[in-house]
Coordinates of N, CA and C and ligand atoms in Angstrom, one line a residue:
M1 N -23.4 -16.1 -7.2 CA -22.2 -16.5 -6.5 C -21.6 -15.2 -5.8
T2 N -21.1 -15.4 -4.6 CA -20.6 -14.2 -3.8 C -19.3 -13.7 -4.5
E3 N -19.3 -12.4 -4.8 CA -18.1 -11.8 -5.3 C -17.3 -11.3 -4.1
R4 N -16.0 -11.8 -4.1 CA -15.1 -11.4 -3.0 C -14.0 -10.5 -3.6
L5 N -14.4 -9.2 -3.7 CA -13.5 -8.2 -4.4 C -12.7 -7.4 -3.4
L6 N -11.3 -7.4 -3.6 CA -10.4 -6.7 -2.8 C -9.5 -5.9 -3.8
V7 N -9.6 -4.6 -3.7 CA -8.7 -3.8 -4.6 C -7.7 -3.1 -3.7
L8 N -6.4 -3.2 -4.0 CA -5.3 -2.6 -3.3 C -4.6 -1.6 -4.2
T9 N -4.4 -0.4 -3.7 CA -3.6 0.6 -4.5 C -2.6 1.4 -3.6
R10 N -1.4 1.5 -4.1 CA -0.4 2.4 -3.4 C -0.9 3.8 -3.8
H11 N -0.6 4.7 -2.9 CA -0.9 6.2 -3.2 C -0.1 6.6 -4.4
G12 N -0.6 7.7 -5.0 CA 0.0 8.4 -6.1 C 1.4 9.0 -5.7
E13 N 2.2 9.4 -6.6 CA 3.5 10.0 -6.3 C 3.4 11.1 -5.2
S14 N 4.2 11.0 -4.2 CA 4.2 12.1 -3.2 C 5.3 13.1 -3.4
E15 N 5.2 14.2 -2.7 CA 6.3 15.2 -2.8 C 7.6 14.7 -2.4
W16 N 7.6 13.7 -1.4 CA 8.9 13.2 -1.0 C 9.4 12.0 -1.9
N17 N 8.4 11.3 -2.6 CA 8.8 10.4 -3.6 C 9.6 11.1 -4.7
L18 N 9.0 12.3 -5.1 CA 9.7 13.1 -6.2 C 11.1 13.6 -5.8
K19 N 11.2 13.9 -4.5 CA 12.5 14.4 -4.0 C 13.5 13.2 -3.6
N20 N 13.0 12.0 -3.7 CA 13.7 10.7 -3.4 C 14.1 10.7 -1.9
L21 N 13.2 11.1 -1.1 CA 13.4 11.1 0.4 C 12.7 9.9 1.0
F22 N 13.3 9.3 2.0 CA 12.7 8.3 2.8 C 11.5 9.0 3.5
T23 N 10.3 8.3 3.4 CA 9.1 9.0 4.0 C 8.6 8.3 5.2
G24 N 8.2 7.1 5.1 CA 7.7 6.4 6.3 C 6.4 7.0 6.8
W25 N 6.5 7.4 8.1 CA 5.3 8.0 8.8 C 5.2 9.5 8.6
K26 N 6.2 10.1 7.9 CA 6.1 11.6 7.6 C 4.9 11.8 6.7
D27 N 4.5 13.0 6.6 CA 3.2 13.2 6.0 C 3.1 14.2 4.8
P28 N 3.9 14.0 3.8 CA 3.9 14.9 2.6 C 2.6 14.6 1.8
G29 N 2.3 15.6 0.9 CA 1.1 15.4 0.1 C 1.5 14.8 -1.3
L30 N 0.5 14.8 -2.2 CA 0.7 14.2 -3.5 C 1.3 15.3 -4.4
T31 N 2.1 14.9 -5.4 CA 2.5 15.9 -6.4 C 1.4 16.0 -7.5
P32 N 1.5 16.9 -8.4 CA 0.5 17.0 -9.5 C 0.4 15.6 -10.2
K33 N 1.6 15.0 -10.4 CA 1.7 13.7 -11.1 C 0.9 12.7 -10.3
G34 N 1.1 12.7 -8.9 CA 0.5 11.8 -8.1 C -1.0 11.9 -8.1
I35 N -1.5 13.2 -8.2 CA -2.9 13.4 -8.3 C -3.5 12.8 -9.6
E36 N -2.7 13.0 -10.7 CA -3.2 12.4 -12.0 C -3.2 10.9 -11.9
E37 N -2.1 10.3 -11.2 CA -2.1 8.9 -11.1 C -3.3 8.4 -10.4
A38 N -3.7 9.1 -9.3 CA -4.9 8.6 -8.6 C -6.2 8.7 -9.4
K39 N -6.3 9.8 -10.2 CA -7.5 10.0 -11.1 C -7.5 8.9 -12.2
T40 N -6.3 8.6 -12.7 CA -6.2 7.5 -13.7 C -6.6 6.2 -13.1
A41 N -6.2 5.9 -11.9 CA -6.6 4.7 -11.2 C -8.1 4.6 -11.1
G42 N -8.7 5.7 -10.7 CA -10.2 5.8 -10.6 C -10.9 5.5 -11.9
R43 N -10.3 6.1 -13.0 CA -10.9 5.9 -14.3 C -10.8 4.5 -14.7
G44 N -9.7 3.9 -14.4 CA -9.5 2.4 -14.7 C -10.4 1.5 -14.0
L45 N -10.7 1.8 -12.7 CA -11.6 1.0 -12.0 C -13.0 1.2 -12.5
K46 N -13.3 2.5 -12.9 CA -14.7 2.8 -13.4 C -14.9 2.0 -14.7
A47 N -13.8 2.0 -15.6 CA -13.9 1.4 -16.9 C -14.2 -0.1 -16.7
L48 N -13.7 -0.7 -15.6 CA -14.0 -2.1 -15.3 C -15.4 -2.3 -14.8
G49 N -16.1 -1.2 -14.5 CA -17.4 -1.3 -13.9 C -17.4 -1.6 -12.5
L50 N -16.3 -1.3 -11.8 CA -16.2 -1.7 -10.4 C -16.7 -0.6 -9.5
G51 N -17.4 -1.0 -8.5 CA -17.9 -0.1 -7.4 C -17.6 -0.7 -6.1
F52 N -17.7 0.0 -5.0 CA -17.2 -0.5 -3.7 C -18.3 -0.3 -2.6
D53 N -18.2 -1.1 -1.6 CA -19.1 -0.9 -0.4 C -18.4 -0.3 0.8
V54 N -17.1 -0.4 0.8 CA -16.3 0.2 1.9 C -14.9 0.4 1.4
A55 N -14.3 1.4 2.0 CA -12.8 1.7 1.7 C -12.0 1.8 3.0
F56 N -10.8 1.4 2.9 CA -9.9 1.5 4.0 C -8.6 2.3 3.6
T57 N -8.1 3.1 4.5 CA -6.9 3.8 4.1 C -6.1 4.0 5.4
S58 N -4.9 4.6 5.3 CA -4.0 4.8 6.5 C -4.3 6.2 7.1
A59 N -3.5 6.5 8.1 CA -3.6 7.8 8.8 C -2.8 8.9 8.1
L60 N -2.3 8.6 6.9 CA -1.4 9.5 6.2 C -2.1 10.2 5.0
T61 N -1.8 11.5 4.8 CA -2.5 12.3 3.8 C -2.4 11.7 2.4
R62 N -1.2 11.3 2.0 CA -1.0 10.8 0.6 C -1.9 9.7 0.2
A63 N -2.2 8.8 1.2 CA -3.1 7.7 0.9 C -4.5 8.1 0.9
Q64 N -4.9 9.0 1.9 CA -6.3 9.5 2.1 C -6.7 10.3 0.8
H65 N -5.7 11.1 0.3 CA -6.1 11.9 -0.8 C -6.2 11.1 -2.1
T66 N -5.3 10.1 -2.2 CA -5.4 9.2 -3.3 C -6.8 8.5 -3.3
L67 N -7.2 8.0 -2.2 CA -8.5 7.4 -2.1 C -9.7 8.3 -2.5
K68 N -9.6 9.6 -2.0 CA -10.7 10.5 -2.3 C -10.8 10.8 -3.8
L69 N -9.6 10.9 -4.4 CA -9.6 11.1 -5.9 C -10.1 9.9 -6.6
I70 N -9.8 8.7 -6.2 CA -10.4 7.5 -6.8 C -11.9 7.5 -6.7
L71 N -12.4 7.7 -5.5 CA -13.8 7.7 -5.2 C -14.5 8.7 -6.0
D72 N -13.9 9.9 -6.1 CA -14.6 11.0 -6.9 C -14.7 10.5 -8.4
E73 N -13.7 9.9 -8.9 CA -13.7 9.4 -10.3 C -14.7 8.3 -10.5
I74 N -14.9 7.4 -9.6 CA -15.9 6.4 -9.8 C -17.3 6.7 -9.3
G75 N -17.5 8.0 -8.9 CA -18.8 8.5 -8.5 C -19.3 8.0 -7.2
Q76 N -18.4 7.7 -6.2 CA -18.8 7.3 -4.9 C -18.0 8.1 -3.8
P77 N -18.2 9.5 -3.9 CA -17.5 10.3 -3.0 C -17.9 10.1 -1.5
G78 N -19.1 9.6 -1.3 CA -19.5 9.5 0.1 C -19.3 8.1 0.7
L79 N -18.5 7.3 0.0 CA -18.4 5.9 0.5 C -17.8 5.8 1.9
E80 N -18.4 4.9 2.7 CA -17.8 4.6 4.0 C -16.3 4.4 3.9
T81 N -15.6 5.2 4.7 CA -14.1 5.1 4.6 C -13.6 5.0 6.1
I82 N -12.7 4.0 6.3 CA -12.1 3.7 7.6 C -10.6 4.0 7.5
R83 N -10.2 4.9 8.3 CA -8.8 5.3 8.4 C -8.1 4.6 9.6
D84 N -7.0 4.0 9.4 CA -6.3 3.4 10.5 C -4.8 3.4 10.3
F85 N -4.1 3.7 11.4 CA -2.6 3.8 11.3 C -2.0 2.5 11.0
R86 N -2.7 1.4 11.3 CA -2.1 0.1 11.0 C -1.9 -0.2 9.5
L87 N -2.5 0.7 8.7 CA -2.2 0.6 7.2 C -1.1 1.6 6.8
N88 N -0.5 2.3 7.8 CA 0.5 3.3 7.5 C 1.7 2.6 6.8
E89 N 2.5 3.4 6.1 CA 3.7 3.0 5.5 C 4.6 2.4 6.6
R90 N 5.6 1.6 6.2 CA 6.6 1.2 7.2 C 7.3 2.4 7.8
D91 N 7.6 2.5 9.1 CA 8.2 3.6 9.7 C 9.7 3.5 9.3
Y92 N 10.2 4.5 8.6 CA 11.7 4.5 8.2 C 12.6 5.0 9.3
G93 N 12.0 5.4 10.5 CA 12.8 5.7 11.6 C 13.8 6.9 11.3
D94 N 15.1 6.6 11.7 CA 16.1 7.7 11.6 C 16.4 8.1 10.1
L95 N 15.9 7.2 9.1 CA 16.2 7.5 7.7 C 15.1 8.5 7.2
S96 N 14.0 8.7 7.9 CA 12.9 9.5 7.4 C 13.4 10.9 7.1
G97 N 13.2 11.4 5.9 CA 13.6 12.7 5.5 C 14.9 12.8 4.8
L98 N 15.7 11.7 4.9 CA 17.0 11.6 4.3 C 16.8 11.3 2.8
N99 N 17.8 11.8 2.0 CA 17.7 11.5 0.6 C 18.2 10.0 0.4
K100 N 17.5 9.3 -0.5 CA 17.9 7.8 -0.6 C 19.2 7.7 -1.3
A101 N 19.5 8.5 -2.3 CA 20.8 8.4 -3.0 C 21.9 8.8 -2.1
E102 N 21.8 9.9 -1.4 CA 22.8 10.3 -0.4 C 23.1 9.3 0.7
T103 N 22.0 8.6 1.1 CA 22.1 7.6 2.1 C 22.8 6.4 1.6
A104 N 22.6 6.0 0.3 CA 23.3 4.9 -0.4 C 24.8 5.3 -0.5
A105 N 25.1 6.5 -0.8 CA 26.5 7.0 -1.0 C 27.2 6.9 0.3
K106 N 26.5 7.1 1.4 CA 27.1 7.1 2.7 C 27.2 5.7 3.3
Y107 N 26.2 4.8 3.1 CA 26.2 3.5 3.7 C 26.4 2.3 2.7
G108 N 26.3 2.7 1.4 CA 26.4 1.6 0.4 C 25.0 1.2 -0.1
D109 N 25.0 0.9 -1.4 CA 23.8 0.5 -2.1 C 23.2 -0.8 -1.4
E110 N 24.0 -1.7 -1.1 CA 23.6 -3.0 -0.6 C 22.9 -2.8 0.8
Q111 N 23.4 -1.9 1.6 CA 22.9 -1.7 2.9 C 21.5 -1.0 2.8
V112 N 21.4 0.0 1.9 CA 20.1 0.7 1.7 C 19.1 -0.3 1.1
H113 N 19.5 -1.2 0.2 CA 18.6 -2.1 -0.4 C 18.1 -3.1 0.7
I114 N 18.9 -3.5 1.6 CA 18.5 -4.3 2.7 C 17.5 -3.6 3.6
W115 N 17.8 -2.3 3.9 CA 16.8 -1.5 4.7 C 15.5 -1.4 4.0
R116 N 15.5 -1.2 2.7 CA 14.3 -0.9 2.0 C 13.5 -2.2 1.6
R117 N 14.2 -3.3 1.4 CA 13.5 -4.4 0.7 C 13.7 -5.8 1.5
S118 N 14.5 -5.8 2.5 CA 14.6 -7.1 3.2 C 13.4 -7.4 4.0
Y119 N 13.3 -8.6 4.5 CA 12.1 -8.9 5.3 C 12.3 -8.6 6.8
D120 N 13.5 -8.9 7.4 CA 13.6 -8.8 8.8 C 14.7 -7.9 9.3
V121 N 15.3 -7.0 8.4 CA 16.3 -6.1 8.9 C 15.7 -4.7 8.9
P122 N 15.5 -4.0 10.1 CA 14.9 -2.7 10.1 C 15.9 -1.6 9.8
P123 N 15.4 -0.5 9.2 CA 16.2 0.7 9.2 C 16.5 1.2 10.6
P124 N 17.5 1.9 10.8 CA 17.8 2.4 12.2 C 16.6 3.1 12.8
G125 N 16.1 2.7 13.9 CA 15.0 3.3 14.6 C 13.7 3.1 14.0
G126 N 13.6 2.3 13.0 CA 12.4 2.1 12.2 C 11.9 0.7 12.3
E127 N 10.9 0.4 11.3 CA 10.3 -1.0 11.3 C 10.9 -1.8 10.1
S128 N 11.1 -3.1 10.4 CA 11.4 -4.0 9.3 C 10.1 -4.3 8.6
L129 N 10.1 -5.0 7.4 CA 8.9 -5.4 6.8 C 8.2 -6.4 7.7
K130 N 9.0 -7.2 8.4 CA 8.4 -8.2 9.4 C 7.6 -7.4 10.4
D131 N 8.1 -6.3 10.9 CA 7.4 -5.5 11.9 C 6.1 -4.9 11.3
T132 N 6.2 -4.5 10.0 CA 5.0 -4.0 9.3 C 4.0 -5.0 9.1
V133 N 4.4 -6.3 8.8 CA 3.4 -7.4 8.7 C 2.7 -7.6 10.0
A134 N 3.5 -7.5 11.1 CA 2.9 -7.7 12.4 C 1.8 -6.8 12.8
R135 N 1.7 -5.6 12.1 CA 0.6 -4.7 12.4 C -0.4 -4.7 11.3
V136 N 0.0 -4.9 10.0 CA -0.9 -4.9 8.9 C -1.8 -6.2 8.8
L137 N -1.1 -7.3 9.0 CA -1.8 -8.6 8.8 C -2.9 -8.8 9.8
P138 N -2.7 -8.6 11.1 CA -3.9 -8.8 12.0 C -5.0 -7.9 11.7
Y139 N -4.7 -6.6 11.3 CA -5.8 -5.7 10.9 C -6.5 -6.2 9.7
Y140 N -5.8 -6.7 8.7 CA -6.4 -7.3 7.5 C -7.3 -8.5 7.9
V141 N -6.8 -9.4 8.7 CA -7.6 -10.6 9.0 C -8.8 -10.3 9.9
E142 N -8.6 -9.4 10.8 CA -9.7 -9.1 11.8 C -10.7 -8.1 11.2
T143 N -10.3 -7.2 10.4 CA -11.2 -6.0 10.0 C -11.5 -6.0 8.6
I144 N -10.6 -6.2 7.7 CA -10.8 -6.1 6.2 C -11.4 -7.4 5.6
L145 N -10.7 -8.5 5.9 CA -11.1 -9.8 5.3 C -12.5 -10.2 5.6
P146 N -13.0 -10.0 6.8 CA -14.4 -10.5 7.0 C -15.4 -9.8 6.1
R147 N -15.1 -8.5 5.8 CA -16.1 -7.7 5.0 C -16.0 -8.2 3.5
V148 N -14.8 -8.6 3.1 CA -14.6 -9.1 1.7 C -15.4 -10.5 1.7
M149 N -15.2 -11.3 2.7 CA -15.7 -12.6 2.6 C -17.3 -12.7 2.7
R150 N -17.9 -11.6 3.3 CA -19.3 -11.6 3.2 C -19.9 -10.8 2.0
G151 N -19.0 -10.6 1.0 CA -19.4 -10.1 -0.2 C -19.4 -8.6 -0.4
E152 N -18.8 -7.9 0.6 CA -18.6 -6.4 0.4 C -17.4 -6.2 -0.5
R153 N -17.6 -5.2 -1.4 CA -16.5 -4.9 -2.4 C -15.6 -3.9 -1.7
V154 N -14.3 -4.2 -1.4 CA -13.4 -3.5 -0.6 C -12.3 -2.8 -1.4
L155 N -12.1 -1.5 -1.1 CA -11.0 -0.8 -1.7 C -10.0 -0.4 -0.6
V156 N -8.7 -0.6 -0.8 CA -7.7 -0.2 0.2 C -6.7 0.7 -0.5
A157 N -6.5 1.9 0.0 CA -5.5 2.8 -0.5 C -4.4 3.0 0.6
A158 N -3.2 2.5 0.3 CA -2.2 2.5 1.4 C -0.8 2.8 0.8
H159 N 0.2 2.1 1.2 CA 1.6 2.4 0.9 C 2.4 1.3 0.3
G160 N 3.5 1.6 -0.2 CA 4.3 0.6 -0.8 C 4.6 -0.6 0.1
N161 N 5.1 -0.3 1.3 CA 5.5 -1.4 2.2 C 4.4 -2.0 3.0
S162 N 3.4 -1.2 3.4 CA 2.2 -1.8 4.1 C 1.5 -2.7 3.2
L163 N 1.4 -2.4 1.9 CA 0.8 -3.3 0.9 C 1.7 -4.5 0.6
R164 N 3.0 -4.3 0.6 CA 3.9 -5.4 0.3 C 3.7 -6.4 1.5
A165 N 3.5 -5.9 2.7 CA 3.3 -6.8 3.8 C 2.0 -7.7 3.6
L166 N 1.0 -7.1 3.0 CA -0.2 -7.8 2.8 C -0.1 -8.7 1.6
I167 N 0.5 -8.2 0.5 CA 0.6 -9.0 -0.7 C 1.5 -10.2 -0.5
M168 N 2.5 -10.1 0.4 CA 3.3 -11.2 0.8 C 2.5 -12.4 1.2
V169 N 1.4 -12.1 1.9 CA 0.5 -13.2 2.4 C -0.4 -13.6 1.2
L170 N -1.0 -12.7 0.6 CA -2.0 -13.0 -0.5 C -1.3 -13.8 -1.6
D171 N -0.1 -13.4 -2.0 CA 0.6 -14.0 -3.2 C 1.6 -15.1 -2.7
H172 N 1.5 -15.5 -1.4 CA 2.4 -16.6 -0.9 C 3.9 -16.3 -1.2
L173 N 4.3 -15.1 -0.9 CA 5.7 -14.8 -1.1 C 6.4 -15.1 0.2
D174 N 7.8 -15.2 0.2 CA 8.5 -15.5 1.4 C 9.6 -14.5 1.5
D175 N 10.5 -14.7 2.6 CA 11.5 -13.7 2.8 C 12.6 -13.7 1.7
K176 N 12.6 -14.7 0.9 CA 13.5 -14.7 -0.3 C 12.9 -14.0 -1.5
T177 N 11.6 -14.1 -1.6 CA 11.0 -13.5 -2.9 C 10.4 -12.1 -2.7
I178 N 10.1 -11.8 -1.4 CA 9.5 -10.5 -1.2 C 10.4 -9.3 -1.5
P179 N 11.7 -9.4 -1.4 CA 12.6 -8.3 -1.7 C 12.4 -7.8 -3.1
S180 N 12.0 -8.7 -4.1 CA 11.9 -8.2 -5.5 C 10.6 -7.6 -5.8
L181 N 9.6 -7.6 -4.9 CA 8.3 -7.1 -5.2 C 8.3 -5.6 -5.1
E182 N 8.0 -4.9 -6.2 CA 7.9 -3.4 -6.2 C 6.5 -3.0 -6.5
L183 N 5.9 -2.0 -5.9 CA 4.6 -1.5 -6.3 C 4.7 -0.1 -6.8
K184 N 4.1 0.1 -8.0 CA 4.2 1.4 -8.6 C 3.1 2.3 -7.9
T185 N 3.4 3.6 -8.0 CA 2.4 4.5 -7.3 C 1.2 4.6 -8.2
G186 N 0.0 4.5 -7.5 CA -1.3 4.7 -8.1 C -1.7 3.6 -9.0
V187 N -1.2 2.4 -9.0 CA -1.6 1.3 -9.9 C -2.4 0.3 -9.1
P188 N -3.7 0.2 -9.3 CA -4.5 -0.7 -8.5 C -4.3 -2.2 -8.8
L189 N -4.3 -3.0 -7.8 CA -4.3 -4.4 -7.9 C -5.6 -5.0 -7.6
V190 N -6.3 -5.6 -8.6 CA -7.7 -6.1 -8.4 C -7.6 -7.6 -8.1
Y191 N -7.9 -7.9 -6.8 CA -7.9 -9.3 -6.4 C -9.4 -9.8 -6.3
R192 N -9.6 -11.0 -6.6 CA -10.8 -11.7 -6.3 C -10.5 -13.0 -5.5
L193 N -11.1 -13.2 -4.3 CA -10.7 -14.2 -3.4 C -11.7 -15.4 -3.5
N194 N -11.2 -16.6 -3.2 CA -12.0 -17.8 -3.1 C -12.7 -17.8 -1.7
A195 N -13.6 -18.7 -1.6 CA -14.4 -18.9 -0.3 C -13.4 -19.3 0.8
D196 N -12.3 -19.8 0.5 CA -11.3 -20.2 1.6 C -10.3 -19.1 1.8
T197 N -10.6 -17.9 1.3 CA -9.8 -16.6 1.4 C -8.5 -16.6 0.5
T198 N -8.3 -17.7 -0.2 CA -7.1 -17.7 -1.1 C -7.4 -16.8 -2.3
V199 N -6.4 -16.5 -3.1 CA -6.6 -15.7 -4.3 C -7.1 -16.5 -5.5
A200 N -8.3 -16.1 -6.0 CA -8.8 -16.7 -7.2 C -8.2 -16.0 -8.5
S201 N -8.1 -14.7 -8.4 CA -7.5 -14.0 -9.6 C -6.9 -12.7 -9.1
K202 N -5.9 -12.2 -9.9 CA -5.2 -10.9 -9.6 C -5.0 -10.2 -10.9
Q203 N -5.4 -8.9 -11.0 CA -5.2 -8.1 -12.2 C -4.6 -6.8 -11.8
V204 N -3.5 -6.5 -12.5 CA -2.8 -5.2 -12.3 C -3.3 -4.2 -13.3
L205 N -3.8 -3.1 -12.8 CA -4.4 -2.1 -13.7 C -3.4 -1.0 -14.0
E206 N -2.5 -1.4 -15.0 CA -1.4 -0.4 -15.4 C -2.1 0.9 -15.9
G207 N -1.6 2.1 -15.6 CA -2.2 3.3 -16.0 C -2.3 3.5 -17.5
Ligands
3PG301 O1 8.3 5.7 2.6 C1 8.9 5.8 1.6 O2 10.1 6.3 1.5 C2 8.3 5.4 0.3 O3 7.0 5.6 0.3 C3 8.6 3.9 0.1 O4 9.9 3.8 0.2 P1 10.7 2.6 -0.3 O5 10.1 2.3 -1.7 O6 12.1 3.1 -0.4 O7 10.4 1.5 0.6

């Protein structure tokens, strides 16, 4: 039987995650903790006996480095890897580089939660989750999903909101339920899909 394996993982903790800064398309690296999270993710996937035929990641260092660390741990350092900006984190626009707590103190917790977790309200000068879906989902359907459906084992290392955009579709979430979805750094989500592209199973590989 064709295995339709799709593993999604958010990057490990970044330097701006640690500083509680809005990051978006800015390009900080991983912290030592983030590096360890990525290695733990790789060890977890290896312990499940999982290997991959292709990997996808964004144009941002934190995701690319996470992917490299995972592939090193599972013994596939030379795996075909496709980098594309369409998997980038949501662009936080004018909030990029600002401290999240200071921004909440200035504009209110509710407004910051709306900017971070609502479906269709963008941060100033940035992308809403809806905007992020509009670039992630076509890329998934046109480029990633066909390879999963023909039996290639696919690994995606990306970002909290670009993955929320994809998981919204995979898990059939809507604009009322997506705000409560949070993704931990460096924790792989192991999906297996049915022949009709729906989700057959989902496993969260807690560190
Ligand atoms: O881009 C960022 O600031 C973080 O990676 C994700 O931010 P969020 O969890 O506040 O959306």
